[in-house]
Coordinates of C-alpha atoms in Angstrom, one line a residue:
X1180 CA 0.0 0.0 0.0
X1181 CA 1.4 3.1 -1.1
X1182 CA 2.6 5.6 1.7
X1183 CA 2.8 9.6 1.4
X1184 CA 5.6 11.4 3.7
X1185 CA 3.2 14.4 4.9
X1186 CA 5.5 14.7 7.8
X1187 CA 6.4 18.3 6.4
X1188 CA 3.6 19.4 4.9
X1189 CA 0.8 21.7 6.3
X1190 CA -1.5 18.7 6.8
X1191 CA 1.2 16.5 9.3
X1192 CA 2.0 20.3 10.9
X1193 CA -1.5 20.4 11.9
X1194 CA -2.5 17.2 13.0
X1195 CA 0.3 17.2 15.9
X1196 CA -1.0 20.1 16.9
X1197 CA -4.6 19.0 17.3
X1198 CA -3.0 15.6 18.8
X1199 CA -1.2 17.5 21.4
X1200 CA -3.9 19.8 22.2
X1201 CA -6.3 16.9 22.6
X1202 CA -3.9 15.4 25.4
X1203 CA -3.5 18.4 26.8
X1204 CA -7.1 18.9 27.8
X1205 CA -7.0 14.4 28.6
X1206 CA -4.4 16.1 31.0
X1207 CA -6.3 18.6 32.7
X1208 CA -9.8 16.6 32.4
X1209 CA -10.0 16.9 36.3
X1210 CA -9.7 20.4 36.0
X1211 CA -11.8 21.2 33.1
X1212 CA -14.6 18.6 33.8
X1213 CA -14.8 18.0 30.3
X1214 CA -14.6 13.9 30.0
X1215 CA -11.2 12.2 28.0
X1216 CA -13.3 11.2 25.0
X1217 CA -14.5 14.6 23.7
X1218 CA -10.8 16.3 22.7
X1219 CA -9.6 12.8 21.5
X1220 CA -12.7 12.0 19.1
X1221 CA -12.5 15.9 18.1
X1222 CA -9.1 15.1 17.3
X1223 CA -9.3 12.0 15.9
X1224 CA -11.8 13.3 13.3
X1225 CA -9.9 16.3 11.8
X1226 CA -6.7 14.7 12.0
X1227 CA -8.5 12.6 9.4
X1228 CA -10.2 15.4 7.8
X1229 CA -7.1 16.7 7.1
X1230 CA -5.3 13.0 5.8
X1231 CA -8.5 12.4 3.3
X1232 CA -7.6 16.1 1.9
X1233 CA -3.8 16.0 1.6
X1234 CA -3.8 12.2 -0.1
X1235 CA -6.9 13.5 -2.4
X1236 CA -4.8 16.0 -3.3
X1237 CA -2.0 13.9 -4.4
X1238 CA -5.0 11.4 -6.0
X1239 CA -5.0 9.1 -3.5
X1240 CA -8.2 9.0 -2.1
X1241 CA -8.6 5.1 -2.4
X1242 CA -5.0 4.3 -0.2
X1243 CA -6.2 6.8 2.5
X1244 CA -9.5 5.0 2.2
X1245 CA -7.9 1.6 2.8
X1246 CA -5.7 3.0 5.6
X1247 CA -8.8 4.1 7.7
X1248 CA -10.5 0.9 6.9
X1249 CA -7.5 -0.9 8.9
X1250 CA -7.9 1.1 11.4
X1251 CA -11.7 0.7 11.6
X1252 CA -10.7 -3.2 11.6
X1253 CA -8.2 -2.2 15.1
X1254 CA -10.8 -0.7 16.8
X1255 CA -14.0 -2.7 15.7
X1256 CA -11.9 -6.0 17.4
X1257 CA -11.2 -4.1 20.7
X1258 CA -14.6 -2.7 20.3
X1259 CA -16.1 -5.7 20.6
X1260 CA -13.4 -7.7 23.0
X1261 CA -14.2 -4.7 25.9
X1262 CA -17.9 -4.7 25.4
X1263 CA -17.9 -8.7 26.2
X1264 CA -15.2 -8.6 29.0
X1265 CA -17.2 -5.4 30.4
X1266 CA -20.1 -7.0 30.7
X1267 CA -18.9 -9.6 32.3
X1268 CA -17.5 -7.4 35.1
X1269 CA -20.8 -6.1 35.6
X1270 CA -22.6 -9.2 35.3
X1271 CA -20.0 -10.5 38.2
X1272 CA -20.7 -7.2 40.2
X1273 CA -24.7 -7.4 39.9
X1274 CA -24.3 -11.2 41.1
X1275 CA -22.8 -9.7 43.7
X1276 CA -19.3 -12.1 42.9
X1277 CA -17.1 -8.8 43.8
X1278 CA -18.9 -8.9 47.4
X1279 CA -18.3 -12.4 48.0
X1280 CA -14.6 -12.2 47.2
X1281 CA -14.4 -9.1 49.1
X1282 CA -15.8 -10.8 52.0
X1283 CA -13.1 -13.6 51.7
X1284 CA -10.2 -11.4 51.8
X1285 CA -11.8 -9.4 54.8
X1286 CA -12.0 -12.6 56.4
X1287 CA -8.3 -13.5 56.1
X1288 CA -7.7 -10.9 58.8
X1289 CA -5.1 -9.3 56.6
X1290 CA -4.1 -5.4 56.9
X1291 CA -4.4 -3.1 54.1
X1292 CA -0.7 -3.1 53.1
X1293 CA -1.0 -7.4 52.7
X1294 CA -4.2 -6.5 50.8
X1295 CA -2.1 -4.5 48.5
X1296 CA 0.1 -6.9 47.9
X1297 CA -2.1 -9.9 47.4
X1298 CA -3.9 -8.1 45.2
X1299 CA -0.8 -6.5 42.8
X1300 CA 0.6 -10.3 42.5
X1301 CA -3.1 -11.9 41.8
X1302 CA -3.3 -9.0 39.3
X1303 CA 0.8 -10.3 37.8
X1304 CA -0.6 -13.5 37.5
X1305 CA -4.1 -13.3 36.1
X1306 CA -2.8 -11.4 33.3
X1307 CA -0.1 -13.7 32.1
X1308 CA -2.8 -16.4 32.2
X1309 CA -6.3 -13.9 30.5
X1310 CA -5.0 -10.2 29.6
X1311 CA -4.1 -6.9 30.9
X1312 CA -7.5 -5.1 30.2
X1313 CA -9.1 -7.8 31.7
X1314 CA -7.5 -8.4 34.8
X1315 CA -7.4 -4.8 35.6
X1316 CA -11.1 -4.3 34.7
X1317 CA -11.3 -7.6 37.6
X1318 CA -9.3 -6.7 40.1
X1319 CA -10.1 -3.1 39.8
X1320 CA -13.6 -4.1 41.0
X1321 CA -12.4 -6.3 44.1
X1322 CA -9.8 -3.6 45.0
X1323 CA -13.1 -1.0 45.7
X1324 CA -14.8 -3.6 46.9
X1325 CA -11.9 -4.3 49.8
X1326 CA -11.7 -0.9 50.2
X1327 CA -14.7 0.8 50.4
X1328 CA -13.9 3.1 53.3
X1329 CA -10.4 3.7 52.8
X1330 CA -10.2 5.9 49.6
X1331 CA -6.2 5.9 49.7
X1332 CA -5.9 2.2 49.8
X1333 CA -8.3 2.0 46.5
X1334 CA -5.9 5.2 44.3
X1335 CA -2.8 2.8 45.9
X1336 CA -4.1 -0.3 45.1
X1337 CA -5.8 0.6 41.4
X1338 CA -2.1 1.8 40.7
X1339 CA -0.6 -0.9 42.2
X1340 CA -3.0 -3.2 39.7
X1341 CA -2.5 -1.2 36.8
X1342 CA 1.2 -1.7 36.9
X1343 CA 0.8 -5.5 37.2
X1344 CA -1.7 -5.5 34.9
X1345 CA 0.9 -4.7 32.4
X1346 CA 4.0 -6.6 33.7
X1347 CA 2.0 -9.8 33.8
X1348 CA 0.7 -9.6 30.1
X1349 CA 4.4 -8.7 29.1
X1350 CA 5.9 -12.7 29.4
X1351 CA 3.0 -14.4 27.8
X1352 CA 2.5 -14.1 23.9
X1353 CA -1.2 -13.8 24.8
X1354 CA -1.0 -11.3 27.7
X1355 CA -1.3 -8.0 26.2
X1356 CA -2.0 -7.2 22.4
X1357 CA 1.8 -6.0 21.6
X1358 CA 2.9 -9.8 22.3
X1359 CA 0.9 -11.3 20.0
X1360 CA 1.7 -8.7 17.2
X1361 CA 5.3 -9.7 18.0
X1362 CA 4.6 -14.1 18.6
X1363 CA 2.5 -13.3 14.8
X1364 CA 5.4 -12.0 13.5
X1365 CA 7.8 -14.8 14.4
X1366 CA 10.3 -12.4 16.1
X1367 CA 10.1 -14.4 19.3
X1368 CA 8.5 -17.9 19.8
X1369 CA 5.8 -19.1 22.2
X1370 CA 7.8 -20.3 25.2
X1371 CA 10.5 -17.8 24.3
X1372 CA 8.5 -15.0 26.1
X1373 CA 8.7 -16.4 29.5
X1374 CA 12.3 -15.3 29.6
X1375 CA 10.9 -12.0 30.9
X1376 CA 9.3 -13.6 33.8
X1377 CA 11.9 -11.6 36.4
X1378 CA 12.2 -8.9 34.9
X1379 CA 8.2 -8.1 34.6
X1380 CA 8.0 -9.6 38.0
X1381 CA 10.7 -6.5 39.1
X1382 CA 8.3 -3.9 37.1
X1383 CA 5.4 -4.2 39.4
X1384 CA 7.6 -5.4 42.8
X1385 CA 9.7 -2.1 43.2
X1386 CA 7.0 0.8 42.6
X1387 CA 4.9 -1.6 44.8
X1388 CA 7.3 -1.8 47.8
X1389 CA 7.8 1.7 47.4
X1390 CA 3.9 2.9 47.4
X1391 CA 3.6 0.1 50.5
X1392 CA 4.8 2.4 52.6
X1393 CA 1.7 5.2 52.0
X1394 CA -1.1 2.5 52.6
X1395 CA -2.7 2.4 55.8
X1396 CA -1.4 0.3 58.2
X1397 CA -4.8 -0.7 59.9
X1398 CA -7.1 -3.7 58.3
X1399 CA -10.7 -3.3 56.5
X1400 CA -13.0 -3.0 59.3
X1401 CA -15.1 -6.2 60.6
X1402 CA -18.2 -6.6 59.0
X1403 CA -21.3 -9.4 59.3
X1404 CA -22.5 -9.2 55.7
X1405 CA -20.8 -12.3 54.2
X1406 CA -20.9 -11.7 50.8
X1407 CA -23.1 -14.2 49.9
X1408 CA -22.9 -14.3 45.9
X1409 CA -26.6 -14.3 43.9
X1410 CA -27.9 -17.5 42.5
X1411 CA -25.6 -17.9 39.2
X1412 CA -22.9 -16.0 40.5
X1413 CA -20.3 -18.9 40.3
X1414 CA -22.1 -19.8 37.0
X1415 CA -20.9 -16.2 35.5
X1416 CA -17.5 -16.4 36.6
X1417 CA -17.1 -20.0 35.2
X1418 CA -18.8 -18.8 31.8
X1419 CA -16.3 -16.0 31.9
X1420 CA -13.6 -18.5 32.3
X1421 CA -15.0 -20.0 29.5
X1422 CA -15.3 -17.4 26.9
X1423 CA -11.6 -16.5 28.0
X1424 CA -10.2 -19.6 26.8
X1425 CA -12.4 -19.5 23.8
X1426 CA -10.9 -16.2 22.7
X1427 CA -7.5 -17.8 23.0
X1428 CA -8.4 -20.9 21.4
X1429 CA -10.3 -18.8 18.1
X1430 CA -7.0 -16.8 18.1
X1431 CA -4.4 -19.9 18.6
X1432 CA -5.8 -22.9 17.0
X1433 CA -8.6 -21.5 14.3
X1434 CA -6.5 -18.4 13.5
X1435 CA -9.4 -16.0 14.4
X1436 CA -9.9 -12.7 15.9
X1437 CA -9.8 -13.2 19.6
X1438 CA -12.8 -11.0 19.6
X1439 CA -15.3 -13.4 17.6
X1440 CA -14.3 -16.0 20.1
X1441 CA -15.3 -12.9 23.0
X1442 CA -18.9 -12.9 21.4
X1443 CA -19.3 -15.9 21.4
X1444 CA -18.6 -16.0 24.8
X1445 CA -21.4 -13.5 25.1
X1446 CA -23.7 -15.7 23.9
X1447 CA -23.2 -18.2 26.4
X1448 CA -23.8 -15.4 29.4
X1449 CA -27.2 -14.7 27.3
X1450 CA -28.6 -18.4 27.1
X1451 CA -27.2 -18.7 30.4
X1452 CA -29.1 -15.5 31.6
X1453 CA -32.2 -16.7 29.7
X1454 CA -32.5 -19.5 31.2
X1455 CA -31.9 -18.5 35.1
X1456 CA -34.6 -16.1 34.9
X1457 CA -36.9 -18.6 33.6
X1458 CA -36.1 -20.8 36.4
X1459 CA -36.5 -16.9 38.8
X1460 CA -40.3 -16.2 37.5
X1461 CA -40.8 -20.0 37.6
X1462 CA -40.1 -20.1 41.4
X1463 CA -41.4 -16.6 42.3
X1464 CA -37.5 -15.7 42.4
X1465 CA -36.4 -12.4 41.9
X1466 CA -32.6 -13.4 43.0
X1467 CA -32.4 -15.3 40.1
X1468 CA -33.8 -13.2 37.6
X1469 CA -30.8 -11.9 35.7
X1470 CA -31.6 -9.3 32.7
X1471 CA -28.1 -9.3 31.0
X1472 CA -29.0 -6.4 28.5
X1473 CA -29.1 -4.0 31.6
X1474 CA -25.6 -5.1 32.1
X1475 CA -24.9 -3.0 28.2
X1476 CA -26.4 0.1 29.7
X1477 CA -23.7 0.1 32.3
X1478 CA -20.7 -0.1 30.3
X1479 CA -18.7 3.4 30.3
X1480 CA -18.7 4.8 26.9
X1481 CA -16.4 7.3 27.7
X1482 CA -14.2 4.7 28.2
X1483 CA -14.5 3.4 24.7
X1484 CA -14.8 6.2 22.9
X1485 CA -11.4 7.7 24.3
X1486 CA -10.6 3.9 22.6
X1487 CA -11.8 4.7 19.2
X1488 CA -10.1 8.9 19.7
X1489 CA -6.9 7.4 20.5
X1490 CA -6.7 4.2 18.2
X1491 CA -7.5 6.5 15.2
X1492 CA -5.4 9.8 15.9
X1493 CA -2.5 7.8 16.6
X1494 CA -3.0 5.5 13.7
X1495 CA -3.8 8.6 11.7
X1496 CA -0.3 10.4 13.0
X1497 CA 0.7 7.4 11.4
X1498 CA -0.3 7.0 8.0
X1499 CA 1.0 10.8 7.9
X1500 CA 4.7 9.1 8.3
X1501 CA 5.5 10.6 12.1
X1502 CA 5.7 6.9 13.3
X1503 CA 7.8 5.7 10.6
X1504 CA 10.1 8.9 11.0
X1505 CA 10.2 8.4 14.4
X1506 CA 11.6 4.9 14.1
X1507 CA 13.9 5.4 11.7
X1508 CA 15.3 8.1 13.9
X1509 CA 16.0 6.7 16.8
X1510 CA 17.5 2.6 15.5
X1511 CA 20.0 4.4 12.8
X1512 CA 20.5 7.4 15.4
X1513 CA 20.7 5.5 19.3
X1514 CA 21.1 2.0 18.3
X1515 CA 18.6 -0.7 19.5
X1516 CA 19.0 -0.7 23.2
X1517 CA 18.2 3.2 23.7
X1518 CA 15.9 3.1 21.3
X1519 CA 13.7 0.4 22.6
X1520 CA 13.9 2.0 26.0
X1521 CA 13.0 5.3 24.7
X1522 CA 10.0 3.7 22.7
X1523 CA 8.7 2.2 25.9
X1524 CA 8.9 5.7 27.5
X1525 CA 6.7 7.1 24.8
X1526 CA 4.2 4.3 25.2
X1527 CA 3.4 6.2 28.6
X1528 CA 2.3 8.8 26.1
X1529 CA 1.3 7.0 23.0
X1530 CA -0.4 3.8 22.7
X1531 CA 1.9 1.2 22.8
X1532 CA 0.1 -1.0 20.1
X1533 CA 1.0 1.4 16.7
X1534 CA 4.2 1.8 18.0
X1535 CA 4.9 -1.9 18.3
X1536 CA 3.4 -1.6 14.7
X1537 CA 5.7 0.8 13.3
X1538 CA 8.5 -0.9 14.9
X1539 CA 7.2 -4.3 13.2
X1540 CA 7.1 -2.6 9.6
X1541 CA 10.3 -0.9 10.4
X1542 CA 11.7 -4.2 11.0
X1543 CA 15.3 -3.0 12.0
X1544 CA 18.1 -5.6 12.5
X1545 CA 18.3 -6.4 15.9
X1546 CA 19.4 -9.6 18.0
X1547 CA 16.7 -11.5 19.4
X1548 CA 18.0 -10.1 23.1
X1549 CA 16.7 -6.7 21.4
X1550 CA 12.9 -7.9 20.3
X1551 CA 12.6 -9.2 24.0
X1552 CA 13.6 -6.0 25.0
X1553 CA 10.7 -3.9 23.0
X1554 CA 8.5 -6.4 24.1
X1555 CA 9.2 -5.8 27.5
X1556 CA 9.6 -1.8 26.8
X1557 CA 6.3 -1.7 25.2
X1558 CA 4.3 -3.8 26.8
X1559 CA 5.2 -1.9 30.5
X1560 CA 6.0 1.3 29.4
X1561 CA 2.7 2.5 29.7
X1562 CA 2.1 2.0 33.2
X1563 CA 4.2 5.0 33.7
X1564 CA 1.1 7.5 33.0
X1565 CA -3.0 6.2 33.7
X1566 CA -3.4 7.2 30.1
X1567 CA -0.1 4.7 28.7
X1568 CA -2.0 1.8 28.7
X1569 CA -5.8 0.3 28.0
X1570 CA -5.7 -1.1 31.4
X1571 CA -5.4 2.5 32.8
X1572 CA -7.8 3.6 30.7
X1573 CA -10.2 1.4 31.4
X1574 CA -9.8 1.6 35.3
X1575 CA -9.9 5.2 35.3
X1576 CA -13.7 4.5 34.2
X1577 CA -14.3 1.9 36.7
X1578 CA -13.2 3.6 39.5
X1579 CA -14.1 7.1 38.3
X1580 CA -13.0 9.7 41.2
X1581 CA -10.9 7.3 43.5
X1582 CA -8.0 6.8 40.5
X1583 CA -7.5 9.3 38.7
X1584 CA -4.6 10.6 36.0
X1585 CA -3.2 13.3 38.9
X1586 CA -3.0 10.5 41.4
X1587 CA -1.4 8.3 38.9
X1588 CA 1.1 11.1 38.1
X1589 CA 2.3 11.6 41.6
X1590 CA 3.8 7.9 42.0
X1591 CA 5.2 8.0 38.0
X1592 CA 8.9 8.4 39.6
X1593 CA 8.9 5.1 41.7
X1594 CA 6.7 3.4 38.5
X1595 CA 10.0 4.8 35.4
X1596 CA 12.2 2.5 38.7
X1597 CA 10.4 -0.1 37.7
X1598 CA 10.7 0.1 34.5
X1599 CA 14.4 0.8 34.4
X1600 CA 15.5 -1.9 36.9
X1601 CA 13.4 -4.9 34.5
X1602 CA 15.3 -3.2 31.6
X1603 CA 18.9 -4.0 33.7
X1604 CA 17.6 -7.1 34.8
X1605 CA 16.8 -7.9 31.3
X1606 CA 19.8 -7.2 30.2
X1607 CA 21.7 -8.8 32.5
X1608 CA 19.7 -12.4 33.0
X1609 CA 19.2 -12.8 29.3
X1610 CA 22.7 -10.9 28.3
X1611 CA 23.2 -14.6 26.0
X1612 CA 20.2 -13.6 23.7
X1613 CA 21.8 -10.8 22.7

């Protein structure tokens, strides 16, 4: 597909502008009131405006057509992946699944500060095993649900979750979206990826033991509600289960979207949900009635639609040849080991899946120590800033108020630690890949 270089022109000139103005006011969204998705879709649709003019001016109309039918394709699959996991979550929380589990850890008698821990390393390991949205969009739920009454344990903790979020889906080829861009393009194999066990491990461990020290040193008070979980409550979570492994399988063994294999996991909560609140009006039940469309009503569009602003300004920046540039720049400038590192700091700022793209197309020569390495770089970067990754994102909507992008910000310094000692260890544990 033919590619036009209007990185000089008046078109590229203007588009960064928007782009940057658009984050600016993400930025300031606590101050402004204005919610994340209304700059970025603004954005997002001039940005575009301005791409349909300058390649109909050169009479390519048709290429910058098939460019934003790509990116349509991008978002339509996340799209439809959140929308099912989503759901799910509230499903869980409306069967009162959250409660149950909060109700658990309560009962262990643990303090806030083992809480936070247990929590972080269930969040590591849940997203090696599903994904980082996911987990994030789980755990962010039993986090508010643990800590209902102490707001600073919730911003801690939802950080804290975030940051695993990411590590965890950064040694598994299935754990975040950038690993399975690189496992499709053969740069690293399937068991190759658990190499980066340690060092994603070290990405979440230091910022945590360092934010460990701000979270409250008493324990969630007592309470007599159990948590008893809604008829069909374990039903949901084991037809969430479910529709996990059969977006893996679609994507691993048939080749498929791992979406198609998320709706049909949908369908199995709706037949499911049909069928319980038969069985509710059957025995005069209203536990068990279980209306799953209400469940749509709840998802946070803001949420997605900061998706769809993002996914196509940044893809948009990159059909105008800033990616690309960008790229070039820093392998033939830094080498591969700066520049890897410095393209996981701007994943903290842009979304880390076009620039795992543009590195992909790029295709520079580097050892297989180095594709590790932007796996690891991209796939964690991100937790730097609330806005660096789609777990981030998505929590920010979940737990609107408690964590925000400021509260984020202040604990960004002990987060770039994190990110810099997995780089060393990286380099050091693995030094014979490279």
């Amino acid at each position: 597909m033919e590619q036009l270089d209007l990185t000089g022109s008046i078109f590229g000139i203007l588009s960064v502008m928007i782009f940057l103005g658009a984050y600016a006011l993400v930025v300031m969204e606590e101050t402004t009131h204005m919610r994340k998705s209304k700059p970025v879709m603004l954005a997002a649709g001039l940005i575009w405006t301005l791409i349909g003019v300058g390649y109909a001016s050169h009479g390519l109309s048709e290429v910058a057509h098939e460019k934003a039918v790509h990116v349509v394709e991008e978002y339509g699959e996340l799209l439809l992946f959140l929308l099912v996991a989503i759901t799910y979550v509230n499903t869980m929380e409306e069967r009162r699944v959250f409660d149950a589990l909060r109700a658990k850890l309560v009962g262990l008698g643990l303090s806030y500060r083992k809480l936070f821990f247990l929590t972080g390393f269930l969040s590591f390991i849940l997203s090696g095993v599903l994904d980082n949205l996911t987990t994030a969009l789980v755990m962010g739920a039993v986090v508010m649900a643990v800590g209902r009454t102490s707001p600073k344990f919730v911003t801690l903790s939802c950080i804290s979750t975030v940051v695993a979020a990411n590590a965890g889906g950064a040694f598994t080829p299935f754990g975040d979206i950038t690993t399975l861009m690189v496992w499709q393009k053969g740069k690293v194999e399937f068991f190759e990826f658990f190499v980066l066990f340690i060092p994603s491990l070290l990405n979440w461990l230091v910022p945590a033991v360092i934010m460990s020290f701000a979270i409250p040193t008493d324990s969630p008070a007592a309470t007599e509600d159990r948590g008893m979980m809604k008829p069909g409550g374990a039903g949901v979570v084991w037809l969430f289960a479910a529709t996990i492994v059969t977006a893996v399988s679609f994507k691993n063994f048939l080749a498929l979207p791992p979406a198609m294999g998320m709706m049909l996991g949908l369908g199995y909560l709706q037949i499911f949900s049909y069928f319980l609140t038969m069985t509710g009006h059957k025995r005069q039940d209203e536990e068990l009635v279980l209306d799953s469309f209400k469940q749509f009503e709840r998802v946070e569009w803001d949420t997605l639609l900061f998706f769809f602003g993002i996914i196509f300004a940044v893809g948009g920046l990159g059909v105008l040849g800033y990616l690309d540039m960008v790229s070039v720049a820093l392998y033939q400038g830094l080498g591969a080991t700066a520049a890897n590192t410095i393209l996981g700091l701007l994943s903290a700022v842009v979304d880390n899946i076009p620039l795992m793209f543009a590195v992909l197309t790029m295709d520079p020569q580097m050892s297989h120590g180095q594709w590790l390495l932007i796996t690891l770089t991209c796939g964690v970067g991100g937790s730097i800033l609330s806005i660096g990754s789609a777990a981030g994102v998505a929590l920010m909507g979940q737990a609107r108020g408690q964590y925000t992008f400021s509260g984020h910000l202040k604990w960004a310094w002990a987060i770039a630690l994190g990110y810099f000692v997995a780089i060393g260890a990286h380099l050091l544990i693995n030094a014979h890949h490279f």
